[in-house]
mmCIF file of C-alpha atoms and ligand atoms in Angstrom:
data_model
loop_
_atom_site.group_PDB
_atom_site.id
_atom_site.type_symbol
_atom_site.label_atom_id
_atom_site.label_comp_id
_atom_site.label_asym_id
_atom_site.label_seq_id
_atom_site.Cartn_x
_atom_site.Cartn_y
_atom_site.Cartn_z
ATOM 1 C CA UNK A 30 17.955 12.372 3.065
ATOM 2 C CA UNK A 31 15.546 9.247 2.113
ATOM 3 C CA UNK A 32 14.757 8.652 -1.029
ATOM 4 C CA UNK A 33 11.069 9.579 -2.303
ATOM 5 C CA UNK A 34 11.072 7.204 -5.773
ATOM 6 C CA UNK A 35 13.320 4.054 -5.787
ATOM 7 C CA UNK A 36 13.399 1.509 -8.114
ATOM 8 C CA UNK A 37 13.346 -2.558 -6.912
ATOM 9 C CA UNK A 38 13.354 -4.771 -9.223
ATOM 10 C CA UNK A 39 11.140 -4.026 -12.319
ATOM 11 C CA UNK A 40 9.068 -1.591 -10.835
ATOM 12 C CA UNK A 41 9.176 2.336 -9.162
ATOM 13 C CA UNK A 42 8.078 2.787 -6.247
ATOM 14 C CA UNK A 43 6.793 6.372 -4.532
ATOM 15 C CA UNK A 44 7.702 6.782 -0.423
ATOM 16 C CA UNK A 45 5.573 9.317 0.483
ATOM 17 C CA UNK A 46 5.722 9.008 4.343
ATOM 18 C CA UNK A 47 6.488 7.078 7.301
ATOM 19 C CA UNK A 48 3.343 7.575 9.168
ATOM 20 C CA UNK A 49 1.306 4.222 9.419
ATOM 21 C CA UNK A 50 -1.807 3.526 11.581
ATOM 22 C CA UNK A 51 -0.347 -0.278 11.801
ATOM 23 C CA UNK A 52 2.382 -2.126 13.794
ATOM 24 C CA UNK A 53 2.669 -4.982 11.691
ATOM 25 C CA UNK A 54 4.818 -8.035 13.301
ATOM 26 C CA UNK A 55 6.396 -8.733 9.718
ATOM 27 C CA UNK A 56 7.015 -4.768 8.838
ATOM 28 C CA UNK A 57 10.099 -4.720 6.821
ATOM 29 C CA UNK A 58 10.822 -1.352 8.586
ATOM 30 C CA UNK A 59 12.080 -2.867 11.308
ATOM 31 C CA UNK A 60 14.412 -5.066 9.903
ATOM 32 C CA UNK A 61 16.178 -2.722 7.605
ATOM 33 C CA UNK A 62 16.442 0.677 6.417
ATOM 34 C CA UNK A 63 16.173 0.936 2.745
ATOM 35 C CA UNK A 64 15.251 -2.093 -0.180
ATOM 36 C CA UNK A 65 16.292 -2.097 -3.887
ATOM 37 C CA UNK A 66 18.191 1.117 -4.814
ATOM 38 C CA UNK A 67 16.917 3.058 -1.366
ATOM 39 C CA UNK A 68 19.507 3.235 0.847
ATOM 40 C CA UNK A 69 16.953 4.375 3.336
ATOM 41 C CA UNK A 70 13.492 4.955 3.244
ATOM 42 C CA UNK A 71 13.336 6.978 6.927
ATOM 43 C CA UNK A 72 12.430 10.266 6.237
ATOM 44 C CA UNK A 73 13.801 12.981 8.694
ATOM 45 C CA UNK A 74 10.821 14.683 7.702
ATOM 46 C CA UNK A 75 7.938 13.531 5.529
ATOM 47 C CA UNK A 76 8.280 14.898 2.383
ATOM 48 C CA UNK A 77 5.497 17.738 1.647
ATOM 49 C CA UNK A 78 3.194 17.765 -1.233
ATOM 50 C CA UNK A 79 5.579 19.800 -3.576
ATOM 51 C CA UNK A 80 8.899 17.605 -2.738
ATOM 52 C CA UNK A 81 6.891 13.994 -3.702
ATOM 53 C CA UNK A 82 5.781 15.987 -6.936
ATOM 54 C CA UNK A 83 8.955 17.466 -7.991
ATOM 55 C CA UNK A 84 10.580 13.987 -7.456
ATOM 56 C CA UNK A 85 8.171 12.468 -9.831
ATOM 57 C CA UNK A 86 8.739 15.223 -12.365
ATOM 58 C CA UNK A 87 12.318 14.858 -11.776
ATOM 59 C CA UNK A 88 12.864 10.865 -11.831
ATOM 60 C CA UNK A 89 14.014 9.279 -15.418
ATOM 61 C CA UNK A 90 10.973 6.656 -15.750
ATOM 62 C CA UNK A 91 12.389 5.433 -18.736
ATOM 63 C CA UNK A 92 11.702 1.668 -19.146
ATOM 64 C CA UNK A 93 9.252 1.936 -16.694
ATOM 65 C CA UNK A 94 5.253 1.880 -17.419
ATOM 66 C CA UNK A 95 4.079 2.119 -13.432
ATOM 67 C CA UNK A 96 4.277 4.021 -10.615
ATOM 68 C CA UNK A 97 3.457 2.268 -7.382
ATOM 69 C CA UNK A 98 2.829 4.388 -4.026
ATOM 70 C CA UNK A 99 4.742 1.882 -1.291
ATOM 71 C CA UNK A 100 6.930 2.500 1.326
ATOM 72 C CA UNK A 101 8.128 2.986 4.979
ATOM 73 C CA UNK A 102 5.138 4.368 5.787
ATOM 74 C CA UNK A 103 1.422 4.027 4.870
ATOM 75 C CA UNK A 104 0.205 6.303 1.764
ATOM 76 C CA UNK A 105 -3.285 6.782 3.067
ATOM 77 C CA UNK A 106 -1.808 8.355 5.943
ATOM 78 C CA UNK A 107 -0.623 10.919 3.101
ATOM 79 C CA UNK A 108 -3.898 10.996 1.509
ATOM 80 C CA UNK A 109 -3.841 14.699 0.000
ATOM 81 C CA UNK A 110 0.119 13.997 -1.454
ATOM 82 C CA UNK A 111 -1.234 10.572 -2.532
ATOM 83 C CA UNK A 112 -4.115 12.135 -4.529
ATOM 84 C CA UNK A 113 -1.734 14.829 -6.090
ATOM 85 C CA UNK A 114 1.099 12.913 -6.797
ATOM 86 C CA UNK A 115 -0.744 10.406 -8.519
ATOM 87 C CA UNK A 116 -2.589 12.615 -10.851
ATOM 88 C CA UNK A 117 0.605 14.002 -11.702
ATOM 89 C CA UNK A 118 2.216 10.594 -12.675
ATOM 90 C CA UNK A 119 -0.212 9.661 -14.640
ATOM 91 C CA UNK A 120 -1.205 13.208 -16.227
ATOM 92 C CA UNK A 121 2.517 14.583 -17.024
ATOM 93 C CA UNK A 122 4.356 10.935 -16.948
ATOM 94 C CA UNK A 123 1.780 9.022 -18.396
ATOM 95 C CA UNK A 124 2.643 5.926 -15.915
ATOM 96 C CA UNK A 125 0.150 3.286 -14.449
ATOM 97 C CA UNK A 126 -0.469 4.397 -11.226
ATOM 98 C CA UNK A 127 -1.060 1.153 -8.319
ATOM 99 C CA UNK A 128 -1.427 1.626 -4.472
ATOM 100 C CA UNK A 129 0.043 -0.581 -2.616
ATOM 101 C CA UNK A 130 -2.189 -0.345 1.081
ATOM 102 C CA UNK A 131 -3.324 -1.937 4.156
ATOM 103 C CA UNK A 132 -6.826 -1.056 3.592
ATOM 104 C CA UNK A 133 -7.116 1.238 6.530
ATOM 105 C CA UNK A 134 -7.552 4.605 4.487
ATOM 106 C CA UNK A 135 -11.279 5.063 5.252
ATOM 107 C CA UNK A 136 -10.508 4.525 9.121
ATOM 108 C CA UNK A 137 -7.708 6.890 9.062
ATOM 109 C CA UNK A 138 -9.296 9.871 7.022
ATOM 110 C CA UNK A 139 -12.801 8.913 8.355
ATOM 111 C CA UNK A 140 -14.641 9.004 5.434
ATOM 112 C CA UNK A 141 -15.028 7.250 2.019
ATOM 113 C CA UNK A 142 -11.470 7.788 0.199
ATOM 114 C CA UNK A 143 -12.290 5.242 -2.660
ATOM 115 C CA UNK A 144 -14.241 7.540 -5.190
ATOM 116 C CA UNK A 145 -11.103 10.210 -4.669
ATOM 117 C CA UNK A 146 -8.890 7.205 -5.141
ATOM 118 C CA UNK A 147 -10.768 5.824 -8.098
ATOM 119 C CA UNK A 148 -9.887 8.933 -9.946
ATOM 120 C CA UNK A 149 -6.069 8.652 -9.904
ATOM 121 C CA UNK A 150 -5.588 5.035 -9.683
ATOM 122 C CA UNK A 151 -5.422 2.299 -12.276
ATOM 123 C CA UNK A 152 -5.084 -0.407 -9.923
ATOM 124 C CA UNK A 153 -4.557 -1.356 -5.840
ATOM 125 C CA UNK A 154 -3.222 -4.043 -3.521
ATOM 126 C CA UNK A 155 -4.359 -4.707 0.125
ATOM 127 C CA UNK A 156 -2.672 -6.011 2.187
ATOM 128 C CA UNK A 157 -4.900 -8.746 3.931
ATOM 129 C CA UNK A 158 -2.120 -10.320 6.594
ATOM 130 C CA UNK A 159 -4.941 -12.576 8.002
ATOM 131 C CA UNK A 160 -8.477 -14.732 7.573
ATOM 132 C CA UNK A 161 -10.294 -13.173 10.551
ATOM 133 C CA UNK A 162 -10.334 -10.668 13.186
ATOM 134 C CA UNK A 163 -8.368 -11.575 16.135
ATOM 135 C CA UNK A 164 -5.662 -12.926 14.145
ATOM 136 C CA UNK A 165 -5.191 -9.474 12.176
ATOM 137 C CA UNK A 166 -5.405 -7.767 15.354
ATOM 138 C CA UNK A 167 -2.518 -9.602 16.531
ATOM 139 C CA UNK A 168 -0.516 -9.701 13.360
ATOM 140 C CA UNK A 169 -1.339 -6.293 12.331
ATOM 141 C CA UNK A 170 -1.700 -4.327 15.522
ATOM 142 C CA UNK A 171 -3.959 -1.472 14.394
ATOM 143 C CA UNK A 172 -4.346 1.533 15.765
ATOM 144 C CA UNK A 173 -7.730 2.428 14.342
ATOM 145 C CA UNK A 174 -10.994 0.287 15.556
ATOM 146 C CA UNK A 175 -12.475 -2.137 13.984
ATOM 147 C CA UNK A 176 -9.817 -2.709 11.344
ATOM 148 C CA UNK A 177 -10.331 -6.106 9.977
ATOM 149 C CA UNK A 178 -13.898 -5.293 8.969
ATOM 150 C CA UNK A 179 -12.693 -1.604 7.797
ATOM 151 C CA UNK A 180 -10.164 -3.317 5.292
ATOM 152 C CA UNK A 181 -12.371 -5.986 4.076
ATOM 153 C CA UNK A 182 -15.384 -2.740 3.201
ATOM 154 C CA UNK A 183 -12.378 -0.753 1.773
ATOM 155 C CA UNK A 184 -11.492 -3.315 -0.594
ATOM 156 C CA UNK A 185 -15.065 -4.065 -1.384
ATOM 157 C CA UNK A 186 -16.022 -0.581 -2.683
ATOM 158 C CA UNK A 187 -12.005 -0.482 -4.144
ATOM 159 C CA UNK A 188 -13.119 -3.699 -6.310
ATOM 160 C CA UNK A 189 -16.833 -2.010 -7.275
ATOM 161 C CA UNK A 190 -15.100 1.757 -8.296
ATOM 162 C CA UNK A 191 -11.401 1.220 -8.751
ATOM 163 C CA UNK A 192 -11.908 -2.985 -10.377
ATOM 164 C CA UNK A 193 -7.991 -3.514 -10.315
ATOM 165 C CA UNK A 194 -7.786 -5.059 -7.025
ATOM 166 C CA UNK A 195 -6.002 -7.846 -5.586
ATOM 167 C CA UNK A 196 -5.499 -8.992 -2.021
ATOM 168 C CA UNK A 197 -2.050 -10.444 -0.676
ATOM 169 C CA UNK A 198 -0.713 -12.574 1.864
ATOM 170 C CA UNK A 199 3.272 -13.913 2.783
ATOM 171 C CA UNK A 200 3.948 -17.009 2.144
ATOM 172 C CA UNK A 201 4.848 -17.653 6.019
ATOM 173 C CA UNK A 202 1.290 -18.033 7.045
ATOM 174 C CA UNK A 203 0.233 -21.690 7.946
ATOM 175 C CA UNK A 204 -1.658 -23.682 5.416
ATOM 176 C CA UNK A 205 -5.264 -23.533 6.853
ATOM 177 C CA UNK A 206 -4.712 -19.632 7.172
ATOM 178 C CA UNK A 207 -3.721 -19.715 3.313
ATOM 179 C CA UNK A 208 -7.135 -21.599 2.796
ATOM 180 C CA UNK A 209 -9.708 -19.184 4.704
ATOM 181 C CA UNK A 210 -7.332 -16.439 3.493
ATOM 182 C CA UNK A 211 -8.827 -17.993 -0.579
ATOM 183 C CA UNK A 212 -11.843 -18.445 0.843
ATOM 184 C CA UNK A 213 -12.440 -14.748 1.779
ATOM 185 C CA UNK A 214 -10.977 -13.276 -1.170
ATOM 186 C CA UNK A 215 -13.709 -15.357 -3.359
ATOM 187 C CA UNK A 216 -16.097 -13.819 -0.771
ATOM 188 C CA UNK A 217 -14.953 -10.813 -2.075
ATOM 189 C CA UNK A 218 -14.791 -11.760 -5.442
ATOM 190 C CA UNK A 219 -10.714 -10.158 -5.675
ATOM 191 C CA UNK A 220 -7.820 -12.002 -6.785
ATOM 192 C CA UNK A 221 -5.702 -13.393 -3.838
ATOM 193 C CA UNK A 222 -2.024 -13.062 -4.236
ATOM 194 C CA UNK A 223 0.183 -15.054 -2.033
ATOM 195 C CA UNK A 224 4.050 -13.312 -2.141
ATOM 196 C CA UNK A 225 7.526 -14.725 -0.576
ATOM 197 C CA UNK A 226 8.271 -12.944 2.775
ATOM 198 C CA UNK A 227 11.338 -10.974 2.068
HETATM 199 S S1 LIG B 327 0.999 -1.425 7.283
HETATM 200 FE FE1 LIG B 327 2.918 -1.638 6.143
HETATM 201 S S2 LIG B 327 4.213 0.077 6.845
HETATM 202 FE FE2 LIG B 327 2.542 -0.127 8.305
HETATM 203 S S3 LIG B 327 3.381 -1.402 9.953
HETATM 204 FE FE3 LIG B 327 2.309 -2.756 8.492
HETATM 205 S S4 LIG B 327 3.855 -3.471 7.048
HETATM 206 FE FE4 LIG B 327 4.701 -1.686 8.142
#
């Protein structure tokens, strides 16, 4: 059975599916089954509501001050679990709760998720993968429309309601990608964060 919390590093992680609306070239999913402590992250099923919440109530979070929804899957995908499981992590565990996201969660519920998400989060990352359209389309590979322009409104409004927000990139993206990658992100007025491909 996967594992729904796993620890990597200095932080716990939540993996509350594997659905994703993305085929990202990079996705770590298809290079290996499981990272830190997980030794996988492929659910047979996805977990339901009440598994992901009993895990959290279960899990020792000793040591630990966050909670951050991330794994083989996309969480949005998962909204209603991501909006319970949250509330209970912060409510009964009293943990910081972050979202770790491609963005997409507006496209894939079809409506505005951010003033739900702004209730149960205390902070989010987005995935940005790209400067501009046609070269997230190719890295990303998304299977809802318009997606660039979807993630870049999503993590407007997620900057305005939710303020914790940061963008990141991997560090295997040329150097004048890196640039127009910054200067979006000051468009945006959100902190870019560029991380070492794993
Ligand atoms: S959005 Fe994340 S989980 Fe989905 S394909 Fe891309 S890297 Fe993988």
């Amino acid at each position: 059975m996967a594992d729904i919390i796993y620890s990597y590093k200095d932080s716990v992680y939540a993996n509350i599916t594997n659905k994703c609306n993305c085929r990202c070239t990079f996705c770590i999913r298809f290079l290996k089954d499981g990272v830190g402590d997980a030794d996988t992250l492929w659910h047979q099923t996805n977990p339901s509501k009440g598994e992901v919440i009993q895990a959290i109530r279960d899990y020792d979070f000793t040591g630990f001050e966050e909670l951050v929804f991330c794994g083989y899957g996309e969480p949005t995908c998962a909204l209603d679990i991501l909006l319970a499981a949250a509330k209970v992590a912060r409510e009964e565990k009293h943990l910081r709760v972050r979202l770790n996201t491609n963005g997409l969660g507006n496209a894939e519920n079809k409506r505005d998720i951010v003033p739900e998400l702004a209730e149960v989060l205390d902070s989010v990352s987005i995935s940005l993968n790209a400067p501009e359209k046609e070269k997230y389309e190719q890295v990303v590979r998304p299977q809802v429309s318009d997606a660039f322009e979807e993630m870049c409104k999503f993590a407007k409004a997620s900057k305005e309601k939710i303020g914790d927000v940061r963008m990141t990139i991997v560090d295997v993206l040329p150097d004048d990608e890196v640039e127009k990658c910054k200067e979006l992100t000051k468009q945006l007025g959100i902190p870019l964060r560029v991380r070492h491909f794993t």
